[in-house]
């Protein structure tokens, strides 16, 4: 149980285009989902906290107009990277929470912007 | 500001021996600590946690020790197995009006057969 999927697992896009990443909890409902970003050999950096039916809470330094988060249902959250640039290339991971600190992570999405 | 620090980027241990992964933190508001294990190209998976009011939690081969006065915790794996080879993330959890988890940079563990 407690499986989280992400789609796509890998995407290459051209600079200036937008990319949408989906995060789904497959066998449970998650009122809260988190979006993280990981650079090579670095920690998971929390980008935003997404609660179903409300606006996402963004961490300091994360541009909310660039990283659009929608949590449309208890099983789906999406992250859209708008007007992507090469510096947005990274590994994006979502997680779904079933309790205060019980997070189940997706497999991640590797974004490469050319 | 790195609130959770894992100062050893890697650790190599012989199969059957003990692996000790260390973690230091600066934020005294953390009320929960967690360890996650991550394989390449996969998301982290939860391993073990400890409440800030405890000093030890054990689950099979995994034990986490917390020293609040030193703001230090460690994960012990005994005995270590080759399948334990992965990146281990230490994380602190706090409630700032919403629950948040702050991760360390991770330690890559190699268990040699």
Coordinates of C-alpha atoms in Angstrom, one line a residue:
Chain A
X1 CA 0.0 0.0 0.0
X2 CA 0.8 3.7 0.0
X3 CA 2.1 3.9 -3.5
X4 CA 2.8 7.3 -5.2
X5 CA 3.3 7.6 -8.9
X6 CA 4.8 10.4 -11.0
X7 CA 4.4 11.1 -14.6
X8 CA 6.5 11.5 -16.7
X9 CA 9.5 9.9 -15.2
X10 CA 11.8 11.8 -17.6
X11 CA 11.2 14.8 -19.9
X12 CA 13.2 16.9 -22.2
X13 CA 11.8 20.3 -23.2
X14 CA 13.0 23.3 -25.1
X15 CA 13.8 26.6 -23.3
X16 CA 10.7 28.7 -23.0
X17 CA 8.1 25.9 -23.0
X18 CA 6.1 24.7 -20.1
X19 CA 6.1 21.2 -18.6
X20 CA 3.5 19.6 -16.4
X21 CA 4.4 16.9 -13.9
X22 CA 1.7 14.8 -12.3
X23 CA 1.8 13.2 -8.8
X24 CA -0.8 10.6 -7.9
X25 CA -1.5 8.6 -4.7
X26 CA -2.7 5.3 -6.1
X27 CA -4.2 3.5 -3.1
X28 CA -4.8 6.2 -0.5
X29 CA -6.1 9.7 -0.2
X30 CA -3.7 12.5 0.7
X31 CA -4.9 15.8 1.9
X32 CA -1.3 17.1 1.7
X33 CA 1.3 16.6 -1.0
X34 CA 4.8 18.1 -1.1
X35 CA 7.0 19.0 -4.0
X36 CA 10.7 18.7 -3.7
X37 CA 13.6 19.5 -6.0
X38 CA 17.0 17.7 -5.8
X39 CA 20.2 18.8 -7.4
X40 CA 23.0 16.2 -7.9
X41 CA 24.6 15.2 -4.6
X42 CA 22.4 17.6 -2.7
X43 CA 19.5 17.4 -0.3
X44 CA 15.8 17.3 -1.1
X45 CA 14.8 20.9 -1.1
X46 CA 11.1 21.5 -0.3
X47 CA 9.5 23.7 -2.9
X48 CA 5.9 23.9 -1.8
X49 CA 3.2 22.2 0.3
X50 CA 0.0 21.5 -1.5
X51 CA -3.3 21.0 0.2
X52 CA -6.3 19.7 -1.6
X53 CA -8.7 22.5 -2.6
X54 CA -6.5 25.4 -1.5
X55 CA -3.6 27.4 -2.7
X56 CA -0.1 25.9 -2.3
X57 CA 2.3 27.2 0.3
X58 CA 5.6 28.0 -1.3
X59 CA 9.0 28.0 0.4
X60 CA 11.1 31.1 0.5
X61 CA 12.9 31.7 -2.7
X62 CA 10.5 29.5 -4.9
X63 CA 8.7 31.5 -7.5
X64 CA 5.1 30.6 -7.4
X65 CA 4.4 32.1 -10.8
X66 CA 7.0 29.9 -12.3
X67 CA 6.2 26.7 -10.5
X68 CA 2.4 26.4 -10.6
X69 CA 0.9 23.8 -8.3
X70 CA -2.6 22.5 -8.5
X71 CA -4.0 20.0 -6.0
X72 CA -7.3 19.2 -7.7
X73 CA -8.3 16.1 -5.8
X74 CA -7.2 14.0 -2.8
X75 CA -5.2 11.8 -5.2
X76 CA -3.7 14.2 -7.7
X77 CA -1.4 17.2 -7.5
X78 CA 0.4 18.7 -10.5
X79 CA 3.5 20.9 -10.8
X80 CA 3.8 23.0 -14.0
X81 CA 7.2 24.5 -14.7
X82 CA 6.3 27.6 -16.8
X83 CA 8.7 29.1 -19.4
X84 CA 11.4 26.6 -18.4
X85 CA 15.0 27.5 -18.7
X86 CA 18.2 25.3 -18.5
X87 CA 18.6 26.2 -14.8
X88 CA 15.3 24.6 -14.1
X89 CA 16.8 21.2 -15.1
X90 CA 16.6 19.1 -12.0
X91 CA 15.1 16.0 -10.4
X92 CA 11.6 16.8 -9.1
X93 CA 10.0 14.5 -6.5
X94 CA 6.6 14.6 -4.9
X95 CA 5.3 13.0 -1.8
X96 CA 1.9 12.4 -0.3
X97 CA 1.3 12.6 3.4
X98 CA -1.0 10.4 5.4
X99 CA 0.0 11.9 8.7
X100 CA 2.0 14.7 10.1
X101 CA 5.3 13.2 9.1
X102 CA 4.3 10.1 7.2
X103 CA 5.3 10.9 3.7
X104 CA 5.3 8.5 0.7
X105 CA 7.5 9.6 -2.1
X106 CA 7.0 9.2 -5.8
X107 CA 9.8 7.9 -8.0
X108 CA 10.8 11.4 -9.3
X109 CA 10.8 13.2 -12.6
X110 CA 14.0 14.2 -14.3
X111 CA 13.5 17.4 -16.2
X112 CA 16.1 18.5 -18.8
X113 CA 15.7 21.9 -20.4
X114 CA 17.7 22.4 -23.6
Chain B
X1 CA 20.7 27.8 6.4
X2 CA 21.3 24.0 6.7
X3 CA 19.1 23.0 9.6
X4 CA 19.9 19.3 9.1
X5 CA 23.5 18.3 8.4
X6 CA 25.0 15.0 7.3
X7 CA 28.7 15.7 7.2
X8 CA 29.8 12.4 5.7
X9 CA 28.9 12.2 2.1
X10 CA 29.8 8.5 2.0
X11 CA 30.5 5.5 4.2
X12 CA 31.9 2.1 3.3
X13 CA 31.3 -1.0 5.6
X14 CA 32.0 -4.7 5.3
X15 CA 29.0 -7.0 5.2
X16 CA 28.0 -8.2 8.6
X17 CA 29.5 -5.3 10.5
X18 CA 27.7 -2.3 11.9
X19 CA 27.0 0.8 9.9
X20 CA 26.7 4.1 11.7
X21 CA 25.2 7.1 9.9
X22 CA 25.4 10.4 11.7
X23 CA 23.2 13.5 11.5
X24 CA 23.4 16.9 13.3
X25 CA 20.7 19.5 13.5
X26 CA 20.5 23.1 14.6
X27 CA 16.7 23.8 14.9
X28 CA 15.6 22.9 18.5
X29 CA 12.0 23.1 17.3
X30 CA 12.1 19.8 15.5
X31 CA 9.7 17.5 17.2
X32 CA 10.3 14.4 15.1
X33 CA 13.3 12.9 13.2
X34 CA 13.1 10.5 10.4
X35 CA 15.5 8.4 8.3
X36 CA 14.8 7.7 4.6
X37 CA 16.6 5.4 2.3
X38 CA 16.9 6.1 -1.4
X39 CA 18.0 4.0 -4.4
X40 CA 19.1 5.7 -7.7
X41 CA 16.2 6.9 -9.8
X42 CA 13.7 6.2 -7.1
X43 CA 12.0 8.3 -4.5
X44 CA 13.0 8.0 -0.8
X45 CA 11.4 5.3 1.3
X46 CA 10.7 5.7 5.0
X47 CA 12.9 3.7 7.2
X48 CA 12.6 4.6 10.9
X49 CA 11.6 7.7 13.0
X50 CA 12.0 8.9 16.5
X51 CA 10.1 11.5 18.5
X52 CA 12.1 14.2 20.1
X53 CA 11.0 13.1 23.5
X54 CA 12.7 9.7 23.1
X55 CA 16.4 8.8 22.9
X56 CA 16.2 5.5 21.1
X57 CA 13.9 3.6 18.7
X58 CA 14.6 0.2 17.4
X59 CA 13.1 -1.7 14.4
X60 CA 14.8 -4.9 13.5
X61 CA 18.3 -4.3 12.3
X62 CA 17.8 -0.5 12.4
X63 CA 18.2 1.6 15.6
X64 CA 18.0 5.4 15.8
X65 CA 19.6 7.2 18.7
X66 CA 18.8 10.8 19.6
X67 CA 21.0 13.0 21.8
X68 CA 19.1 16.2 22.2
X69 CA 21.7 18.0 24.2
X70 CA 24.2 17.5 21.4
X71 CA 21.6 18.0 18.7
X72 CA 22.8 14.8 17.2
X73 CA 21.2 11.6 16.0
X74 CA 22.6 8.5 14.5
X75 CA 21.3 5.4 12.6
X76 CA 22.8 2.1 13.4
X77 CA 22.4 -0.9 11.0
X78 CA 23.4 -4.2 12.4
X79 CA 24.3 -6.4 10.7
X80 CA 24.9 -4.6 7.5
X81 CA 23.9 -6.3 4.2
X82 CA 24.8 -5.5 0.6
X83 CA 21.1 -4.6 -0.1
X84 CA 21.5 -1.8 2.4
X85 CA 23.7 0.0 0.0
X86 CA 21.8 3.3 -0.8
X87 CA 21.7 6.9 0.1
X88 CA 20.3 7.6 3.6
X89 CA 18.7 10.9 4.3
X90 CA 18.2 12.2 7.8
X91 CA 15.2 14.6 8.2
X92 CA 13.7 16.8 10.9
X93 CA 10.0 17.4 11.2
X94 CA 8.4 20.5 12.7
X95 CA 5.0 22.1 12.9
X96 CA 5.1 25.8 11.7
X97 CA 1.3 26.1 11.3
X98 CA 1.6 23.2 8.9
X99 CA 3.9 20.2 9.0
X100 CA 7.2 20.4 7.3
X101 CA 10.2 18.1 6.9
X102 CA 13.7 19.4 6.4
X103 CA 16.2 17.0 4.8
X104 CA 19.9 16.6 5.2
X105 CA 22.1 16.2 2.1
X106 CA 22.3 12.4 2.5
X107 CA 25.1 9.8 3.1
X108 CA 25.8 7.2 0.5
X109 CA 26.4 3.8 2.2
X110 CA 28.4 1.1 0.5
X111 CA 28.2 -2.4 2.0
X112 CA 30.8 -4.7 0.6
X113 CA 30.2 -8.4 0.4

